[in-house]
Coordinates of C-alpha atoms in Angstrom, one line a residue:
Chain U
X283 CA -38.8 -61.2 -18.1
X284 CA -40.1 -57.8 -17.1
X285 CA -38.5 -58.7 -13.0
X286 CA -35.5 -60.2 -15.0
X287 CA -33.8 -56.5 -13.4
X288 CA -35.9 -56.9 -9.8
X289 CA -33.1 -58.4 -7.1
X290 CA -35.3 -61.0 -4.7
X291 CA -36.2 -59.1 -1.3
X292 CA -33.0 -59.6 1.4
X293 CA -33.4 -63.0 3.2
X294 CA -34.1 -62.5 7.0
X295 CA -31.0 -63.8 9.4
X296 CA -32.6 -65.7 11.7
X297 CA -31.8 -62.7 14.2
X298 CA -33.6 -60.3 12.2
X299 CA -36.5 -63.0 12.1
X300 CA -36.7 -63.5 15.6
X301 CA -36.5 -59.6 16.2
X302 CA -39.4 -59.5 13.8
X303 CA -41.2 -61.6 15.6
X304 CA -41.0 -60.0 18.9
X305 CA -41.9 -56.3 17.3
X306 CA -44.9 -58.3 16.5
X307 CA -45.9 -60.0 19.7
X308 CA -45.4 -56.6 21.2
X309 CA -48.1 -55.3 19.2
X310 CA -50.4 -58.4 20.1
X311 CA -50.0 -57.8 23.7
X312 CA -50.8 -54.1 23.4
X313 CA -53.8 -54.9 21.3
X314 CA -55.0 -57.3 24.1
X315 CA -56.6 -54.7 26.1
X316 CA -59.9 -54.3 27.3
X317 CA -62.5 -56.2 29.8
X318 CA -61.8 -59.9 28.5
X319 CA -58.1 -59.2 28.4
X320 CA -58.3 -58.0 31.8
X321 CA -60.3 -61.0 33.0
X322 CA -57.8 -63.7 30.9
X323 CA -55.0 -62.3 33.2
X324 CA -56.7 -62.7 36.1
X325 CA -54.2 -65.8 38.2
X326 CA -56.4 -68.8 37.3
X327 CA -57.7 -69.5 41.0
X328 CA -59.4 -66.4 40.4
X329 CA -61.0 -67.0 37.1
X330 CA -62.4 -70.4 38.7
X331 CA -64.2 -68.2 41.5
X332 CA -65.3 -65.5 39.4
X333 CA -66.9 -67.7 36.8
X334 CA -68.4 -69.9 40.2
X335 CA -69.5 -67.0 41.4
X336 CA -71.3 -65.7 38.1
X337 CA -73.0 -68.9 38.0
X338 CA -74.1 -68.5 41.5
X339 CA -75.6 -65.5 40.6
X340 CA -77.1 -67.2 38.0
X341 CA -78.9 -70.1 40.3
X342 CA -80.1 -67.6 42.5
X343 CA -81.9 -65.5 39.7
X344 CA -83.5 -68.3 39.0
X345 CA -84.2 -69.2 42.5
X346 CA -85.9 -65.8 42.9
X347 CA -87.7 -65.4 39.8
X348 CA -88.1 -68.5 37.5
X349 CA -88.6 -71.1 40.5
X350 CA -90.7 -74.1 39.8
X351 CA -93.7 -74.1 41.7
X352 CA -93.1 -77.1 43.8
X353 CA -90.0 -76.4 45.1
X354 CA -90.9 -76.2 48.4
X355 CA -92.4 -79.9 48.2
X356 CA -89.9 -81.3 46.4
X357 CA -88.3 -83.9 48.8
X358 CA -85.5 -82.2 50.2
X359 CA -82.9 -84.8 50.5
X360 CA -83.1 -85.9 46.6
X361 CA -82.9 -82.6 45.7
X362 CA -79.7 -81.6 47.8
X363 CA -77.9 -85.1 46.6
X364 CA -78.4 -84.2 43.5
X365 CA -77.9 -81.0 43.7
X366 CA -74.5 -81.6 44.6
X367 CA -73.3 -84.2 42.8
X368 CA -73.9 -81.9 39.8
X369 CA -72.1 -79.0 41.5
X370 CA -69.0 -81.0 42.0
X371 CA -69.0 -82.2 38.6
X372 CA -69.4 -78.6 37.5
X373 CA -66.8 -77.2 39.5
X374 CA -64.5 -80.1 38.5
X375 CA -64.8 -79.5 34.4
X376 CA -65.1 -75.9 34.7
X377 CA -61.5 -75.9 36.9
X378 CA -60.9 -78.2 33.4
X379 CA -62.2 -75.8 31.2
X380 CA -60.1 -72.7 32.4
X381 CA -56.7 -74.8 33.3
X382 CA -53.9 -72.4 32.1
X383 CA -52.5 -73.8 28.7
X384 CA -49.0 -74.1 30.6
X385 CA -50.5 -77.0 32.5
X386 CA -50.1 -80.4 30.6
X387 CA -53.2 -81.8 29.3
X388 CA -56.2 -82.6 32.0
X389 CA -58.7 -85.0 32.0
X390 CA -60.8 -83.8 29.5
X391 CA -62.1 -87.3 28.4
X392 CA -62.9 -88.2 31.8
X393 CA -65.0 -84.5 32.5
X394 CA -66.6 -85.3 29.2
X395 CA -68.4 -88.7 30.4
X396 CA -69.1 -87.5 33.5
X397 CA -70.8 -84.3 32.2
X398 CA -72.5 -86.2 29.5
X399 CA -73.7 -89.1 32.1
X400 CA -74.9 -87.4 34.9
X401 CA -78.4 -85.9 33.4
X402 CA -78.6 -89.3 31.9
X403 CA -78.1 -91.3 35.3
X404 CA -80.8 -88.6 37.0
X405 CA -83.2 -88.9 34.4
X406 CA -83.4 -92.3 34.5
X407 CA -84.4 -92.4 38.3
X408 CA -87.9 -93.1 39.4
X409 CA -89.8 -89.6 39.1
X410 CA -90.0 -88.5 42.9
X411 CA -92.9 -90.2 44.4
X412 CA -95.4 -87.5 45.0
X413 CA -95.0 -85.5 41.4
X414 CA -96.0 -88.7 39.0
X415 CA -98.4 -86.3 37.6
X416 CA -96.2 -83.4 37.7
X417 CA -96.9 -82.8 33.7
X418 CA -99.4 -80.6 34.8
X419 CA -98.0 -78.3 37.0
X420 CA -97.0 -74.8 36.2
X421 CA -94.8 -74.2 33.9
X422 CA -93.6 -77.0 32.4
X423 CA -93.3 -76.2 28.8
X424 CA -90.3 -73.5 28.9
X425 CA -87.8 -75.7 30.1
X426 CA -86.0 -76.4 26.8
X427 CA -85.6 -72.3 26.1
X428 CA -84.8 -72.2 30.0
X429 CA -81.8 -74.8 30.0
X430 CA -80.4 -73.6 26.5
X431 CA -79.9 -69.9 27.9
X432 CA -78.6 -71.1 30.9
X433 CA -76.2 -73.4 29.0
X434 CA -75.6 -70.7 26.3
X435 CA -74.9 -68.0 29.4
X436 CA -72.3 -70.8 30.7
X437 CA -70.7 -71.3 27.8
X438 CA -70.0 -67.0 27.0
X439 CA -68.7 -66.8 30.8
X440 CA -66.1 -69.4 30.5
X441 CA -65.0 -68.2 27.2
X442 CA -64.8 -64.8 28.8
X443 CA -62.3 -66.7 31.2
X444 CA -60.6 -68.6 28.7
X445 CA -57.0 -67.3 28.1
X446 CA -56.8 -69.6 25.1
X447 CA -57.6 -68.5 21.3
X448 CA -59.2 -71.0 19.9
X449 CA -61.1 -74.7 21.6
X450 CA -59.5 -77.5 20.9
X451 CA -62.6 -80.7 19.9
X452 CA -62.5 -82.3 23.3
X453 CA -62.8 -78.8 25.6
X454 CA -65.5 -78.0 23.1
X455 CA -67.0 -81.0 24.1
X456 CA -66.6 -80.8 27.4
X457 CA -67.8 -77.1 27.2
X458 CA -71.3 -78.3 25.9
X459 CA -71.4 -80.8 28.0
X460 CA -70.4 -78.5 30.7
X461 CA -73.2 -76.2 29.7
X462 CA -76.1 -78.1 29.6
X463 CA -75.0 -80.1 33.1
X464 CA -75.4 -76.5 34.4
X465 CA -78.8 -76.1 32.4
X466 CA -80.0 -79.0 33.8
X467 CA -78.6 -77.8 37.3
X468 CA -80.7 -74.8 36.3
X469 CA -84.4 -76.5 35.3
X470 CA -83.7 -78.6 38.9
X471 CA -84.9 -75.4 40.0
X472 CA -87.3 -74.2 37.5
X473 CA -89.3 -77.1 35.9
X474 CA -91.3 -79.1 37.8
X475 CA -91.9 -81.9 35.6
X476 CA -89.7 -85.1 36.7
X477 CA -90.7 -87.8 34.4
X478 CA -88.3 -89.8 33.5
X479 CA -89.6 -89.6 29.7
X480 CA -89.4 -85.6 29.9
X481 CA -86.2 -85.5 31.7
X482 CA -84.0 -87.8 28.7
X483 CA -85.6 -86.2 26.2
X484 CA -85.5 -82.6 26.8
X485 CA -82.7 -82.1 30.2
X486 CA -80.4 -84.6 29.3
X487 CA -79.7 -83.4 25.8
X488 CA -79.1 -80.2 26.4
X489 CA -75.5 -80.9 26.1
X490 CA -75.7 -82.4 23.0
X491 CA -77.8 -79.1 21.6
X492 CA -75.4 -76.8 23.4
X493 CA -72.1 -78.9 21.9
X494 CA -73.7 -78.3 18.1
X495 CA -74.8 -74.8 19.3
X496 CA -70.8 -73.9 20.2
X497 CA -69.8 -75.7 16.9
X498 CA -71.8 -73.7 14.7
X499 CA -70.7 -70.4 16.9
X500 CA -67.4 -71.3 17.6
X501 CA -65.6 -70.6 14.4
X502 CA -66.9 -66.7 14.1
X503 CA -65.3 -66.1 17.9
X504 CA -62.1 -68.5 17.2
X505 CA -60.3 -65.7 14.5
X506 CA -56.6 -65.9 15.8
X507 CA -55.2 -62.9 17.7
X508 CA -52.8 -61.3 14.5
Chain G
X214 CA -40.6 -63.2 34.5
X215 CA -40.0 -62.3 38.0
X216 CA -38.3 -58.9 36.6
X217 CA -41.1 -58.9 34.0
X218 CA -43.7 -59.0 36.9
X219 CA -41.7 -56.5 38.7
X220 CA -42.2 -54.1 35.4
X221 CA -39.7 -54.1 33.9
X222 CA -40.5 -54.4 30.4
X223 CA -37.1 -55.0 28.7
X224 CA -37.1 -58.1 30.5
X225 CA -39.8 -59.9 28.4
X226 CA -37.6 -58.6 25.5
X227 CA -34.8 -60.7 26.5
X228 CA -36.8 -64.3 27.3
X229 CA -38.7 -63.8 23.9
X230 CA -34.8 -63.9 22.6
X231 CA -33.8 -66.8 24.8
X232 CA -37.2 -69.3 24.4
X233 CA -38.5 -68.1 21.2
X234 CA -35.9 -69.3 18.2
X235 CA -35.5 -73.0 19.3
X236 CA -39.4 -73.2 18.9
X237 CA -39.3 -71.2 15.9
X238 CA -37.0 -73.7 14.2
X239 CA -38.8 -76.8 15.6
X240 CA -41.8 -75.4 14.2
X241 CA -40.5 -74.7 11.0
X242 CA -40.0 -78.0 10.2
X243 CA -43.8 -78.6 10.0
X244 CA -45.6 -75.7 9.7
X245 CA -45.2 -72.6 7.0
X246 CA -43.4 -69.7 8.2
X247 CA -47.0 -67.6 8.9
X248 CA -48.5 -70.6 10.9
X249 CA -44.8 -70.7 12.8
X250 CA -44.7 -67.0 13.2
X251 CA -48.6 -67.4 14.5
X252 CA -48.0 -70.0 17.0
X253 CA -45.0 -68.3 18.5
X254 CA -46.4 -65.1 19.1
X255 CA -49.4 -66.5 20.4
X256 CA -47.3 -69.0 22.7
X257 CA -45.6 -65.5 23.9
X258 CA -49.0 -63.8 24.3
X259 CA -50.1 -66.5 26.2
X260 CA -47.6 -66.3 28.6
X261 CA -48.3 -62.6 29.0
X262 CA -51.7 -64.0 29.9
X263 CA -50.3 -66.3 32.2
X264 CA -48.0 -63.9 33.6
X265 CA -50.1 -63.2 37.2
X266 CA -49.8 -67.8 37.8
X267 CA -46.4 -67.5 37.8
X268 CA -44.8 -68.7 40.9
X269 CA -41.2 -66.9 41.8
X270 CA -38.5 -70.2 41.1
X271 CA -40.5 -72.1 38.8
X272 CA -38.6 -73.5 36.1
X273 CA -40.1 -71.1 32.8
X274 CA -39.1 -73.4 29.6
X275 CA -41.6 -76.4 31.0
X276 CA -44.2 -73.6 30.7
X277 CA -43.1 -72.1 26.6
X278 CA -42.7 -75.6 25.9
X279 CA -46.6 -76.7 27.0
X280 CA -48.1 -73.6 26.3
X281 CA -46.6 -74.8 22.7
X282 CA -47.8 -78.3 23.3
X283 CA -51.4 -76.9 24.0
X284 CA -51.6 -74.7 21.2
X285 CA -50.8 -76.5 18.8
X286 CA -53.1 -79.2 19.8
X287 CA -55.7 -77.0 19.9
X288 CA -55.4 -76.2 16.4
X289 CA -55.5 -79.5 15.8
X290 CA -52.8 -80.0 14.0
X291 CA -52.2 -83.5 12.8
X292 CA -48.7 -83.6 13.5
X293 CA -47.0 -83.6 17.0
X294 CA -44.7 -80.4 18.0
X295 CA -42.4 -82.9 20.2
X296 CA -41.7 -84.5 17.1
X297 CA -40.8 -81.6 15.2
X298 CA -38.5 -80.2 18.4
X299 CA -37.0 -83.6 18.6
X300 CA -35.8 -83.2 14.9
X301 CA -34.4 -80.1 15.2
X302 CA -32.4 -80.8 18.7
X303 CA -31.0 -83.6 16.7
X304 CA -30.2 -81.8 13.8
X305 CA -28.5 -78.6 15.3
X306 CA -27.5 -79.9 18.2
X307 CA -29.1 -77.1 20.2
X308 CA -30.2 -77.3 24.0
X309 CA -28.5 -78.7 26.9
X310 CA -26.3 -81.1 25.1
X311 CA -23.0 -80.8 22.5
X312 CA -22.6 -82.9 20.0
X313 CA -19.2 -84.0 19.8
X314 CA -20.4 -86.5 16.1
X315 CA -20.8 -86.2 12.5
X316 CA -23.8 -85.9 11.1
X317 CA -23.9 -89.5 10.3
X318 CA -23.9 -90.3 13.9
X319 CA -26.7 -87.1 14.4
X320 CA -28.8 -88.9 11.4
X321 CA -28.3 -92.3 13.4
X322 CA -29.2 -90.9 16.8
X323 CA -32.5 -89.7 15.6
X324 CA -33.6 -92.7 13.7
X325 CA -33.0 -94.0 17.0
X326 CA -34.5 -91.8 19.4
X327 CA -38.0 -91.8 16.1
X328 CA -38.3 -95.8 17.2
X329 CA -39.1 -95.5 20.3
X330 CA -42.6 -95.3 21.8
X331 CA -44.4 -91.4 21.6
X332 CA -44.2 -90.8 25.6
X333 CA -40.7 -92.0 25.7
X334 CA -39.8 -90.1 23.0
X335 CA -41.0 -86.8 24.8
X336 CA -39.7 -87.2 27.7
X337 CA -36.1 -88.1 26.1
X338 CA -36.6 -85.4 23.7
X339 CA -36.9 -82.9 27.2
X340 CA -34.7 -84.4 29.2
X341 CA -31.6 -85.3 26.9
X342 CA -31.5 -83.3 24.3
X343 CA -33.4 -79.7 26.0
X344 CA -31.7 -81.1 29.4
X345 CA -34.7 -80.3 31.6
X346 CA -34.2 -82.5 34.9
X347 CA -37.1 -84.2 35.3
X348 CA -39.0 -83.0 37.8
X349 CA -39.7 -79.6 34.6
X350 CA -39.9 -82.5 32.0
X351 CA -43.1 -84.3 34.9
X352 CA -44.4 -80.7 34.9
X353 CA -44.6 -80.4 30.9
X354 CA -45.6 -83.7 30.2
X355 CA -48.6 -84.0 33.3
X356 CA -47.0 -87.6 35.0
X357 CA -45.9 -88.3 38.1
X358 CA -42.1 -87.7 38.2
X359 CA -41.5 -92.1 39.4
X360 CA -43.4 -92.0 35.7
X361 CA -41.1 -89.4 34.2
X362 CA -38.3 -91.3 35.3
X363 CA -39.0 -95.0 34.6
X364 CA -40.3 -94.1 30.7
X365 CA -36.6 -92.2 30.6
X366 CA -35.3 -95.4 31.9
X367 CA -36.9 -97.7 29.7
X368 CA -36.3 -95.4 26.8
X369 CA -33.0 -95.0 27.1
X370 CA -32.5 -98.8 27.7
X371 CA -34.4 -99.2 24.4
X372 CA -32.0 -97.0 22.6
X373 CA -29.0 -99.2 23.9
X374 CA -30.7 -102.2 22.0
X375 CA -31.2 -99.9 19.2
X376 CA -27.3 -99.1 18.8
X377 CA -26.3 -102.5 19.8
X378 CA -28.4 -104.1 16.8
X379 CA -26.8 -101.9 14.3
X380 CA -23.4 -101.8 15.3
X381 CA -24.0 -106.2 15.1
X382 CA -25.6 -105.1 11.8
X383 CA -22.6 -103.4 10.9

C-alpha cells in the first residue's frame, strides 16, 4: 500500500531499448582491450598460424630439452608417419577449434573421433621391434605429468585464440581431445616406453583427463563479457 | 563494415540499428529480456571481433544471423533461435516480405511453415521471410547451395500440400 502513490518506471519504446542496447555494447567493446582482445581480432588465418606456431615452439622445447633417450634409434619412418598423421589431425581440429562463430557449424563430431581414435589406433600397434623392453629406459615414468602440461598448455593457447565467450559441449570435447592428441604428439618425443599396455593406459587417455580437466576449469574462465 | 573498417565509428552505430532489433524481438520470444539483451550485445561484440575476416562485398546479415546461431548454441540453450526468428517474421511481418493478410492467414502460414522438417524450416525461414538469396542463406546454414536450394524446393512444395489439405478441409 505504502507504493500505492509510486507510478511504475516508463516502459522502454523499442527505440529507446535498442538505443540502450547499443550504449551498452559500446562499453563491452571498449572493455575488450588488452593482449587476448588483441589476439581474438587477429583475421582467423592468423590465429590458426600463431597458435601452430606456439605449438611448434612447444615441440621443439621438448625436442631440445625433454627428448627421450632413444630418439635417435627410433625407426625413423614409423616415427615420421605417425608423426604426421597426428599433425594433420591437429591442424584440422585446431582450424575447428578457432573457426570464427560467423561460419556455420563444422565438423566438430567428426574432429572429435578422430582426435579421440588416433592415440588409440597408435597404441594398439606392435611396440617398435627393437624397444620391447623399452620399460627400462630413461625416463619413462614422467610421461603422464609430461602429456597433461602439454595438453593443459594447448588447451590455454587456443582459448587465448578463441573469439568466443563461452565452449559449447562438443568444442569442449574436441578441445580435450585436441589437447591430449598434442600431448601424445608431445611424449612421441619424450617417453621412450612404446608398449602397447603403457601407451592405452597412460597416452591415449590423456584426452579423456584433459576433457574432465577443462570441465572442471571451464566454468571459472566462461563468466559472460557484461 | 567496410566504413567501420575504414574508422569510422558512427558506422557501427548505424548497422547495430539496422541488424540488432529483428534479433532482439526473435529472441524475446524465448529468452528473458537480460539473456536477450546478453546475447545481442555479445553477437555485436563478436562481430567487432570478427571485424579484421571481413571480406569487402560479403553479404553482412548471414554473418549477425550465425554469429546468433552459434551463440546461442553454445549456451546451450534447449530451444532453437531459427525457431524463435521464424515466429516473429511471421508474426510482424518484418524482413524482406509484406504481408498483404490477416492475422488469421499470418497464424495459418506459420502453423504451416512449424510442420515442416527443421532444415527446411531454416532455410525458408532465411530465404522467404528475411529474403536472403540463397547463396547468404548456403553461407548461414554451412550446405552446398544445390543443397540450399532443393530443401527450399521441397519445402515449399511441402507447404503447397499443407494449404491444399486445409483448404479441402475447409
Amino acid at each position: 500500500m505504502a507504493d500505492a502513490g509510486v507510478p511504475p518506471p516508463p516502459r522502454l519504446t523499442p527505440v529507446d531499448e535498442l538505443e540502450k542496447l547499443l550504449t551498452g555494447t559500446h562499453e563491452r567493446i571498449k572493455a575488450d582491450r588488452g593482449v587476448l582482445a588483441w589476439l581474438r581480432c587477429r583475421p582467423t588465418g592468423q590465429r590458426f598460424g600463431l597458435v601452430l606456431l606456439a605449438l611448434a615452439g612447444l615441440m621443439a622445447l621438448t625436442l631440445w630439452r625433454f627428448q627421450r633417450p632413444d630418439f635417435v634409434t627410433y625407426p625413423a619412418p614409423r616415427m615420421a608417419l605417425t608423426f604426421s598423421v597426428y599433425l594433420v589431425a591437429l591442424a584440422l581440429s585446431i582450424r575447428e577449434l578457432v573457426r570464427p562463430l560467423y561460419t556455420a557449424r563444422g565438423r566438430t563430431e567428426l574432429f572429435i573421433v578422430l582426435t579421440a581414435a588416433l592415440p588409440l589406433l597408435v597404441a594398439a600397434l606392435p611396440a617398435a621391434a627393437r624397444f620391447e623392453d623399452a620399460p627400462t629406459i630413461g625416463h619413462g615414468h614422467d610421461c603422464i605429468p609430461v602429456g597433461m602440461l602439454a595438453g593443459f598448455l594447448l588447451m590455454l593457447i587456443v582459448r587465448a585464440f578463441d573469439r568466443a565467450p563461452r565452449v559449447g559441449t562438443g568444442p569442449a570435447l574436441l578441445l580435450g581431445n585436441t589437447a591430449g592428441l598434442f600431448g601424445n604428439l608431445v611424449l612421441m618425443l619424450h617417453c621412450p616406453i612404446d608398449r602397447p599396455a603403457h601407451l592405452l593406459v597412460t597416452h591415449a587417455l590423456l584426452g579423456v583427463a584433459l576433457s574432465a580437466l577443462f570441465k572442471v576449469l571451464e566454468p571459472v574462465r566462461a563468466t559472460p563479457v557484461r | 563494415m567496410a566504413a567501420y573498417l575504414a574508422g569510422e565509428a558512427s558506422a557501427f552505430d548505424e548497422l547495430f540499428r539496422r541488424y540488432a532489433l529483428p534479433l532482439l524481438r526473435a529472441l524475446r520470444r524465448r529468452l528473458d529480456a537480460e539473456d536477450a539483451h546478453d546475447i545481442v550485445q555479445q553477437t555485436f561484440l563478436q562481430l567487432h571481433r570478427c571485424r579484421f575476416d571481413y571480406q569487402p562485398g560479403a553479404g553482412l546479415r548471414p554473418w549477425i544471423y550465425t554469429i546468433a546461431f552459434n551463440l546461442q548454441r553454445r549456451q546451450a540453450r534447449r530451444w532453437h533461435f531459427e525457431d524463435a526468428f521464424l515466429e516473429e517474421e511471421a508474426a510482424t511481418g518484418g524482413g524482406a516480405i509484406t504481408w498483404p493478410v490477416d492475422g488469421a492467414a499470418i497464424q495459418s502460414v506459420r502453423s504451416a511453415v512449424a510442420q515442416l522438417p527443421r532444415e527446411q524450416r531454416r532455410v525458408i525461414a532465411l530465404h522467404w521471410f528475411e529474403g536472403l538469396p540463397f547463396d547468404q542463406v548456403a553461407t548461414t546454414v554451412g550446405a552446398s547451395l544445390s543443397a540450399v536450394k532443393v530443401r527450399a524446393h521441397r519445402g515449399y512444395v511441402a507447404l503447397r500440400k499443407i494449404f491444399e489439405r486445409d483448404d479441402a478441409d475447409g
